[in-house]
Coordinates of C-alpha atoms in Angstrom, one line a residue:
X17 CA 90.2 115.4 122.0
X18 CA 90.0 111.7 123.1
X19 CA 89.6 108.8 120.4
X20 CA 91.3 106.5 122.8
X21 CA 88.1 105.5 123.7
X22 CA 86.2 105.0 120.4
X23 CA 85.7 102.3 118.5
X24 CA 89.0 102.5 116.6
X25 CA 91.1 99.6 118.6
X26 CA 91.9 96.6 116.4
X27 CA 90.7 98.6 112.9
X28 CA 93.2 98.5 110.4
X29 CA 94.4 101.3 108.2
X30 CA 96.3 100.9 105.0
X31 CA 98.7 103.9 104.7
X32 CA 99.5 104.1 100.9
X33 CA 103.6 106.1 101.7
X34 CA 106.7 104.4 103.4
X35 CA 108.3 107.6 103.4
X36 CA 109.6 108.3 106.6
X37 CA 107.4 111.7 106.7
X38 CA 104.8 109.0 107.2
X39 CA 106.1 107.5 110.8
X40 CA 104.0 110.3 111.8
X41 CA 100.5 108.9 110.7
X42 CA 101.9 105.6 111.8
X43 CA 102.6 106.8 115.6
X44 CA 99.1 108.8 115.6
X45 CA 97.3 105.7 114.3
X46 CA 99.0 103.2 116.4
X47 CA 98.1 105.8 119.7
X48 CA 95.1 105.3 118.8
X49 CA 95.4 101.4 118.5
X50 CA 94.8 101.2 115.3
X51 CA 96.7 98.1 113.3
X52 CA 98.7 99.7 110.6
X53 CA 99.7 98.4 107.1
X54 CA 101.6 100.6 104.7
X55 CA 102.2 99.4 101.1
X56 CA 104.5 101.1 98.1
X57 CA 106.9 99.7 95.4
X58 CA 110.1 100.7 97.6
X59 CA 111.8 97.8 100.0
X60 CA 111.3 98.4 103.4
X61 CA 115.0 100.3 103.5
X62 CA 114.1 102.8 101.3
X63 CA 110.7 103.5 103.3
X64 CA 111.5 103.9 106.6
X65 CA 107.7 103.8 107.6
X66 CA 107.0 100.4 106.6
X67 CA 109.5 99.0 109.4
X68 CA 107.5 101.4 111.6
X69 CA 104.3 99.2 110.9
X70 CA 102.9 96.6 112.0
X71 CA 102.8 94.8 108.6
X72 CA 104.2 96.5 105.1
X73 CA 103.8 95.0 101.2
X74 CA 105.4 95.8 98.1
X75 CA 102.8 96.8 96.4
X76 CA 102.7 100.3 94.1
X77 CA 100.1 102.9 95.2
X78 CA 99.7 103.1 91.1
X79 CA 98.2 99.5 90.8
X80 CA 94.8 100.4 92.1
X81 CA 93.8 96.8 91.0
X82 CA 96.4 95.1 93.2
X83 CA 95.7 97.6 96.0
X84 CA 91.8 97.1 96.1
X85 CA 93.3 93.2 96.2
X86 CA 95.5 93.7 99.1
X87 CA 92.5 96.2 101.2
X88 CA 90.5 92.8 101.2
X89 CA 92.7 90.0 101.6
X90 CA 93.7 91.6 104.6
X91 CA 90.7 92.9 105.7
X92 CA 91.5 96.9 106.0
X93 CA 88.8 99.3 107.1
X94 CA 90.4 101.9 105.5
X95 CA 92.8 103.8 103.4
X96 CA 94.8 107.4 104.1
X97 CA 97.5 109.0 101.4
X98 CA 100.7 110.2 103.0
X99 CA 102.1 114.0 102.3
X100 CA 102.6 113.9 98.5
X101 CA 99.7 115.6 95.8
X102 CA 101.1 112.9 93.5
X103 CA 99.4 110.1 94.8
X104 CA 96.0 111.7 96.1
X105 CA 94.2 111.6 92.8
X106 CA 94.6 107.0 92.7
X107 CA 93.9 107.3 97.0
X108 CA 90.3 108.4 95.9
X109 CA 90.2 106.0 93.0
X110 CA 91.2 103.2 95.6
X111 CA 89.2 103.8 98.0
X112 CA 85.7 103.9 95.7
X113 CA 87.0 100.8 94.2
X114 CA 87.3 99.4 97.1
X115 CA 84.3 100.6 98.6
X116 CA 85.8 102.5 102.0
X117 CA 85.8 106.0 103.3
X118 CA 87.7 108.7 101.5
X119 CA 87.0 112.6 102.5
X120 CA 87.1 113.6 99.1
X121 CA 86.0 113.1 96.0
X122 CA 88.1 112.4 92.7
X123 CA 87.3 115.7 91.5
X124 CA 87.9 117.1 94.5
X125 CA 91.4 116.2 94.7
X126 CA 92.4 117.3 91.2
X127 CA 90.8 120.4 91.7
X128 CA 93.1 121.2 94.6
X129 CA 96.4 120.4 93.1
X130 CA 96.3 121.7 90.1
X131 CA 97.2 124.8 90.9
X132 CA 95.8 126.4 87.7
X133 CA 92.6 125.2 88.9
X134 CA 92.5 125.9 92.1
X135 CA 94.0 129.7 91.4
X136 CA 90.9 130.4 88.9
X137 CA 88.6 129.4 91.8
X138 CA 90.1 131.6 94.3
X139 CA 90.1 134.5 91.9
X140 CA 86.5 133.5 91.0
X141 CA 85.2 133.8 94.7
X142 CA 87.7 136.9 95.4
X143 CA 90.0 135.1 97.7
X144 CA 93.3 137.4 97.5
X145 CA 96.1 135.1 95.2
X146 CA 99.1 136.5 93.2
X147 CA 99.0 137.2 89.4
X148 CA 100.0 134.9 86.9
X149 CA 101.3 134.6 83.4
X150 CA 101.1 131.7 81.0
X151 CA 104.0 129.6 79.4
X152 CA 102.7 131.7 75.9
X153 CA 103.4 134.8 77.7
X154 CA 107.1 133.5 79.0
X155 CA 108.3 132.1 76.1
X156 CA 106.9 135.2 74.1
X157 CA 108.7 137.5 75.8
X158 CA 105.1 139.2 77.1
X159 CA 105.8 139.7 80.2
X160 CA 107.1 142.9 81.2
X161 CA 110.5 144.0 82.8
X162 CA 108.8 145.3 85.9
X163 CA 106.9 142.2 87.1
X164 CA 110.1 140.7 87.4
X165 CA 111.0 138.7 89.9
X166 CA 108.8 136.0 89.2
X167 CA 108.4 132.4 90.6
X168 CA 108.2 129.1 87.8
X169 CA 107.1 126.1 89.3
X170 CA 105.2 123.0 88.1
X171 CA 101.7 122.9 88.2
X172 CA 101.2 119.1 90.2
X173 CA 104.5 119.9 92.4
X174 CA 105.1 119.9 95.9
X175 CA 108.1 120.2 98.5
X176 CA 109.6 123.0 96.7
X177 CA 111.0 121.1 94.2
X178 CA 111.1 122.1 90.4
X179 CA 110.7 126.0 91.8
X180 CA 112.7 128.5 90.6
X181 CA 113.2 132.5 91.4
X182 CA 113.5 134.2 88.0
X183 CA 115.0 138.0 87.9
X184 CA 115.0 138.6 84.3
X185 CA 113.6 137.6 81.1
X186 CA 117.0 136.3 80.3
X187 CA 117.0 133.9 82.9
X188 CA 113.2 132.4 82.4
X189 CA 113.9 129.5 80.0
X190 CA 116.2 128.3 82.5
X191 CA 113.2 128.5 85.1
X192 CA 111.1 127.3 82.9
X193 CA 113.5 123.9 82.0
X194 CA 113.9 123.5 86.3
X195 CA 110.0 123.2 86.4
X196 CA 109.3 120.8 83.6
X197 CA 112.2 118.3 85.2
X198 CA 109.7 118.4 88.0
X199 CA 106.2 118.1 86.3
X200 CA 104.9 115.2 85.2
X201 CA 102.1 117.0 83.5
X202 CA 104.2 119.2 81.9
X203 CA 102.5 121.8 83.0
X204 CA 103.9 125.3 84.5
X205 CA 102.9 127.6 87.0
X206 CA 104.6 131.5 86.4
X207 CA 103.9 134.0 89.3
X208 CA 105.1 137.5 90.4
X209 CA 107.5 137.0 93.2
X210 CA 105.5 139.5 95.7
X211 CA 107.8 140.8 98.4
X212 CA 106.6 140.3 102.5
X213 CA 106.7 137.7 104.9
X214 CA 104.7 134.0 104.4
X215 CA 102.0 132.4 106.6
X216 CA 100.4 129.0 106.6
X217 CA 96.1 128.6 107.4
X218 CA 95.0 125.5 108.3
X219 CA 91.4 124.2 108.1
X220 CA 89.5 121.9 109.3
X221 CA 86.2 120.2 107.3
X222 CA 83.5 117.9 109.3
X223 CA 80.3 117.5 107.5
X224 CA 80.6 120.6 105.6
X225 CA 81.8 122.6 108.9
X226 CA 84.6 124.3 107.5
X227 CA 86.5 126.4 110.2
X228 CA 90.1 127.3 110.4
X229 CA 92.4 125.2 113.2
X230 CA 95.6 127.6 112.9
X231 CA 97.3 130.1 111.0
X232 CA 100.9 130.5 112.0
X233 CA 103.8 133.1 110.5
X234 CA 106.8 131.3 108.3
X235 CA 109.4 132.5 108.7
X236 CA 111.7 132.0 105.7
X237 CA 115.4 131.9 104.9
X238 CA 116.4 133.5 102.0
X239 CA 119.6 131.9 100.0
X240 CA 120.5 134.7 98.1
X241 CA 121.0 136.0 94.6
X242 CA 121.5 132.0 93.1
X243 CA 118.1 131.9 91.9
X244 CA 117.2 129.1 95.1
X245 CA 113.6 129.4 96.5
X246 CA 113.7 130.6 100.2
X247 CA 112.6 127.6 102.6
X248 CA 111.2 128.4 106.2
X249 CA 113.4 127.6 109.3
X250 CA 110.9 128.4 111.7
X251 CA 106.5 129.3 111.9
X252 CA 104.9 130.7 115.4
X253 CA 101.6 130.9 116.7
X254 CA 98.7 132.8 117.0
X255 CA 99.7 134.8 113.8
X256 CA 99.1 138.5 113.7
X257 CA 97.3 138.7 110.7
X258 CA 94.4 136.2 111.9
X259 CA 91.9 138.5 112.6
X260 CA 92.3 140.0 109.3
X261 CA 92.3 137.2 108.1
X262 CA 89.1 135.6 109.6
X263 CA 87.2 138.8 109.1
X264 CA 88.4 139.6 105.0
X265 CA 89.4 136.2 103.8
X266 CA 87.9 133.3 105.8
X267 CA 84.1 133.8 104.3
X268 CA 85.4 133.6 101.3
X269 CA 87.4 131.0 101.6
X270 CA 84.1 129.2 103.1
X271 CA 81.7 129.8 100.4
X272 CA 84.4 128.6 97.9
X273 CA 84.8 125.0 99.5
X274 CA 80.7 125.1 99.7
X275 CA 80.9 125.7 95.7
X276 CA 83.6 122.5 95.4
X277 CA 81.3 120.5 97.8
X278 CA 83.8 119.9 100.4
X279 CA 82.7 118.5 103.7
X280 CA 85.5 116.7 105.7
X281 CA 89.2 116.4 105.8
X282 CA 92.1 119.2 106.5
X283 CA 93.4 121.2 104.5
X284 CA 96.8 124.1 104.4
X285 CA 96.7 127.4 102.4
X286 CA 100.4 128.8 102.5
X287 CA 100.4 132.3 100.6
X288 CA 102.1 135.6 100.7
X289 CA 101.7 138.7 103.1
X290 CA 101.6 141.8 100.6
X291 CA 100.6 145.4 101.8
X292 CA 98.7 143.6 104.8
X293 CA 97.3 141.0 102.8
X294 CA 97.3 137.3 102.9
X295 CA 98.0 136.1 99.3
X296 CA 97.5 132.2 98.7
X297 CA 99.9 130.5 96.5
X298 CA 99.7 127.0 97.7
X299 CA 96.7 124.8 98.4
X300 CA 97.2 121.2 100.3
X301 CA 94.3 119.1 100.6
X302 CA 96.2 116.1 103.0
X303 CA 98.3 115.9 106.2
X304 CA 101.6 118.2 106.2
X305 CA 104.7 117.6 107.9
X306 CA 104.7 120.8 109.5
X307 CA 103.0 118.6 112.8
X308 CA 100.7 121.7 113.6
X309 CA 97.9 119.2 114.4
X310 CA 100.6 118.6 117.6
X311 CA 100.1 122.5 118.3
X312 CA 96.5 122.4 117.5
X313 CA 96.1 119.7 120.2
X314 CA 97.8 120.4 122.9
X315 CA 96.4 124.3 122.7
X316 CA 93.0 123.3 121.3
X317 CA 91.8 120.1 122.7
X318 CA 91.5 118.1 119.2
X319 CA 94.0 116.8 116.8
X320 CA 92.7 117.3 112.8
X321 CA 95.2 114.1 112.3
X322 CA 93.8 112.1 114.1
X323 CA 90.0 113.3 112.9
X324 CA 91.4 112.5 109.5
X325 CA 92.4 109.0 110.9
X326 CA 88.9 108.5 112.6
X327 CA 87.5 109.3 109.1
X328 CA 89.5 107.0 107.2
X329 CA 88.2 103.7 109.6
X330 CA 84.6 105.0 109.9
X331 CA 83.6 107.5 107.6
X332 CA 83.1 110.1 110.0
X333 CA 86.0 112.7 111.3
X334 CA 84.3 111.9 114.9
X335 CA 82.5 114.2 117.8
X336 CA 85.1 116.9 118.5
X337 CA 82.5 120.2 118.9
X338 CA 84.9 122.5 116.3
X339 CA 82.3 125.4 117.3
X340 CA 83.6 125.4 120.6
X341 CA 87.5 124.1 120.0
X342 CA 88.7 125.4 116.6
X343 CA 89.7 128.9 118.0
X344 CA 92.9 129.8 116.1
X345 CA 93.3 132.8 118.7
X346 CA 94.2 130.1 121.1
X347 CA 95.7 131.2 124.6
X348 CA 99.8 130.3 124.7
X349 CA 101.9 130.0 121.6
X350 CA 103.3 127.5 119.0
X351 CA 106.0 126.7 116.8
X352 CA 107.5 124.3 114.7
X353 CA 111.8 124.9 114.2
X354 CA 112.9 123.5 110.7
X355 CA 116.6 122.7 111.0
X356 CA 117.9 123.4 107.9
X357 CA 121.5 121.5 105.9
X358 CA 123.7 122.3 103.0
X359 CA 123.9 119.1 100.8
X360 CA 125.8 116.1 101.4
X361 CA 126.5 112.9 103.3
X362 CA 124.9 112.9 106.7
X363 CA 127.4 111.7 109.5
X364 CA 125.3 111.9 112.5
X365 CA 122.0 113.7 113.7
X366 CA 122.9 115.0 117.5
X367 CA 120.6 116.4 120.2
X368 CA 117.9 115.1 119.4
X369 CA 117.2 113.5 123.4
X370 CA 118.5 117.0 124.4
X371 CA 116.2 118.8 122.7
X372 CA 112.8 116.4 123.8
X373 CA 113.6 117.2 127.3
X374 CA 112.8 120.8 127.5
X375 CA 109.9 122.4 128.4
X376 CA 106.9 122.5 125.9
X377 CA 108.6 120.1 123.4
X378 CA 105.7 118.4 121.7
X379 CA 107.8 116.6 118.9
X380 CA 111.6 116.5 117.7
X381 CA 112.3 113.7 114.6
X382 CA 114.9 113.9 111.8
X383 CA 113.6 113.5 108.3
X384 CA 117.4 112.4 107.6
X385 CA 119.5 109.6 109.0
X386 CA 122.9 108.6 108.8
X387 CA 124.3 108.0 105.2
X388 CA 121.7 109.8 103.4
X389 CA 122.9 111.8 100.9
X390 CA 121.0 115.5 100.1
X391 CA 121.9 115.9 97.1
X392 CA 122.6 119.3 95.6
X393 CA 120.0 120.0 93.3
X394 CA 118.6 119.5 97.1
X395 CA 118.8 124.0 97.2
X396 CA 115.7 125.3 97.9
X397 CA 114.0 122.1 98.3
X398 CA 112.1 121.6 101.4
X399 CA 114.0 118.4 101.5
X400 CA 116.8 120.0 103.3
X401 CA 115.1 120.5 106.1
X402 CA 116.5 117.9 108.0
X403 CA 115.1 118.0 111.6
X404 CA 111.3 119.1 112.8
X405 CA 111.1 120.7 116.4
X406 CA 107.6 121.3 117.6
X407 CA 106.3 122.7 120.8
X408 CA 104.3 125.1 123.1
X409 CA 104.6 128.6 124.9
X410 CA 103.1 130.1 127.5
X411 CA 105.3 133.4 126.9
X412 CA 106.8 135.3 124.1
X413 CA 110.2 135.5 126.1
X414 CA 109.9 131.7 126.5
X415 CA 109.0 131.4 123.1
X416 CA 111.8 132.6 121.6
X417 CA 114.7 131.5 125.0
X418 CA 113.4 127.5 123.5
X419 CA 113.7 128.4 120.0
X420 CA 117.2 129.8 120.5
X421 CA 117.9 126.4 122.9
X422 CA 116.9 124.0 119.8
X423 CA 118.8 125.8 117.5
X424 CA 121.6 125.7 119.8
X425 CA 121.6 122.0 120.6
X426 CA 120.3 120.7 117.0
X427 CA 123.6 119.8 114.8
X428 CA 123.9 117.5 111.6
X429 CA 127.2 116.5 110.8
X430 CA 129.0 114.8 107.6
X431 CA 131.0 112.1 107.6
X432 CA 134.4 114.0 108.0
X433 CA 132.7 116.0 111.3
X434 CA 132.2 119.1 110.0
X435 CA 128.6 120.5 110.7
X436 CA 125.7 120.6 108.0
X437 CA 123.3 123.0 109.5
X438 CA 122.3 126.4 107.9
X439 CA 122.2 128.6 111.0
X440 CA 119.9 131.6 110.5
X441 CA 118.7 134.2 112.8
X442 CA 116.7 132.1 115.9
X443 CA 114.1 133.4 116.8
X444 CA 113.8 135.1 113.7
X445 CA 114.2 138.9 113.8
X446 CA 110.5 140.8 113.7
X447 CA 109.2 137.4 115.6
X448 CA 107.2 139.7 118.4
X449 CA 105.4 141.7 115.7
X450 CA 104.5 138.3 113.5
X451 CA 102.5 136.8 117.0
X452 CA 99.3 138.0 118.4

């Protein structure tokens, strides 16, 4: 899909995250020659993205009154959030202050993430999610032996954090401590911890067309016994569940975003595989640094990031015909390579340069420079995933010779020299059976 040529050129967009996740929107917008301001309470050195601007402030995304300020002094057409829930809720409040475009509505956004919410409504329109005990039932000692292991995490979280693998009872207060570090609601989330690979779906919503754009296999790494929630190193393309998954889940799935009144923006469902069935566990209503929107373009012919930019200046996520281009079973394969690290001070990032110049590379950036410090309540955190590969296939033997390549020429080293990077299996073992 083309925007180059609409009316976007000399708009400006406020982009309400410096976090260097957010370079990403920046470099989409600015393809599209859009004039890009991003604004937060960090210094420019602690958000990388606002360097990557044309023009940055100081001014906190929590001050709605001092951003509505800053949207008309400097004349901004419109508004995006960056990749955390946290902020989404004060985006919308923003944006109606301030009289702009926003795909969704107040409501909207605290519907999807809360994940108490958003787990009743699946349940309610019998979209397949994973059962769930209350904080009465853990602290009660009500939940039985055999649903053990279970998963604690906040309720408002996201990146992993505050998530904990719990394989007794005698281990859930700790679990239950980890998540309420993490939840500024103070509010919990306890799941059984169902056994079978993951998958991501990703849809796509223009004027109440809601249509999925890509569901790909995760595959995860699992740290072992230490209680540390597995993190993906790697997702591929077409997944092999998708035709279940359109023909069992996706109406479903449709009928519950008519209920919520949702018409434009993207969206991600991550969720389980059980017994054959997708499971959701997660629910993202904003951009995600996964980059599939890369994938999605380059096998598709449209890019949901930069609808969601086209929406943002114009109220409209543009003239892309999703009945004829969202086809998840596109021809080809894709895949996004998530170089994981242990904690501790980065050195260097190498082979980066490498890695862009072989075939069907779409995208390569660190989310980690030099000097940064993972810390090491980092474990399990999807913060230790410290470079993104992203790219095309026109073969499964392809497929998995550049996945092996990246991991191969990918290294993060400390300051003494000594490599970083978590090495797992690459491709992934079982990777022919997870791709149509």
């Amino acid at each position: 899909m083309d925007l180059d040529a609409r009316p976007l050129a000399g708009k400006k967009l406020l982009l309400l995250d410096g976090s260097r996740k957010s370079i990403e929107i920046v470099d989409e917008a600015h393809r599209l020659g859009v004039h890009v301001i991003v604004t937060d309470y960090n210094t420019p050195e602690q958000s990388p993205a606002k360097l990557a601007a044309d023009h940055h402030f100081q001014v906190s995304t929590s001050d709605v009154d001092a951003v509505v300020e800053l949207i008309h002094r400097e004349g901004v057409d419109g508004v995006l959030a960056g990749f955390s829930d946290r902020w989404l809720a004060t985006y919308a409040e923003i944006c109606a202050a301030a009289q702009v475009p926003c795909y969704a509505t107040v409501d909207q956004i605290r519907l999807f993430t809360d994940k108490k919410r958003y787990k009743a409504l699946l349940e309610q329109f019998g979209v397949p999610t994973i059962t769930g005990y209350s904080v009465e039932d853990a602290t009660s000692g009500a939940i039985p032996e055999e649903a053990f292991p279970l998963i604690v995490k906040p309720a408002d979280g996201s990146g992993s954090r505050g998530i904990s693998v719990v394989a007794s009872q005698s281990e859930l207060q700790s679990g239950l401590d980890v998540a309420l570090d993490y939840s500024w609601t103070q509010d919990l989330v306890i799941e059984r911890f169902l056994p079978g690979q993951e998958a991501t779906v990703y849809w796509v919503f223009q004027d109440g067309d809601c249509r999925v754009s890509l569901m790909w296999h995760r595959h995860m790494h699992d740290f072992g016994p230490q209680g540390r929630y597995r993190l993906p190193v790697a997702y591929s393309s077409p997944s092999s569940l998708l035709p279940t998954y359109l023909a069992d889940v996706a109406p479903s799935v449709q009928a519950m975003m008519r209920s919520a009144g949702v018409r434009n923006g993207i969206m991600f469902m991550q969720g389980l595989i059980h017994e054959g069935v997708f499971h959701t566990y997660d629910i993202g209503y904003r951009v995600t640094p996964t980059q599939e929107y890369r994938v999605v373009e380059e096998l598709c012919g449209y890019n949901p990031l930069s609808m969601l930019i086209h929406f943002a200046l114009t109220g409209t996520m543009g003239e892309p015909d999703l009945a004829a281009l969202a086809e998840p079973r596109h021809h080809g394969y894709g895949f996004n390579i998530s170089t994981l690290i242990r904690p501790g001070t980065v050195g260097s990032v190498m082979g980066l340069d490498d890695v862009a110049a072989l075939p069907g590379i779409l995208s390569t950036v660190a989310a980690i420079d030099a000097g940064e410090t993972l810390p090491e309540e980092g474990w399990g955190q999807l913060r230790q995933v410290a470079v993104r590969t992203v790219g095309v296939a026109d073969s499964l033997d392809s497929l998995r010779q550049t996945m092996r390549r990246v991991d191969e020429l990918i290294d993060v080293r400390d300051a003494d020299g000594a490599s970083m990077v978590i090495h797992p299996d690459m491709p992934p073992r079982g990777l022919d059976a997870c791709v149509l």
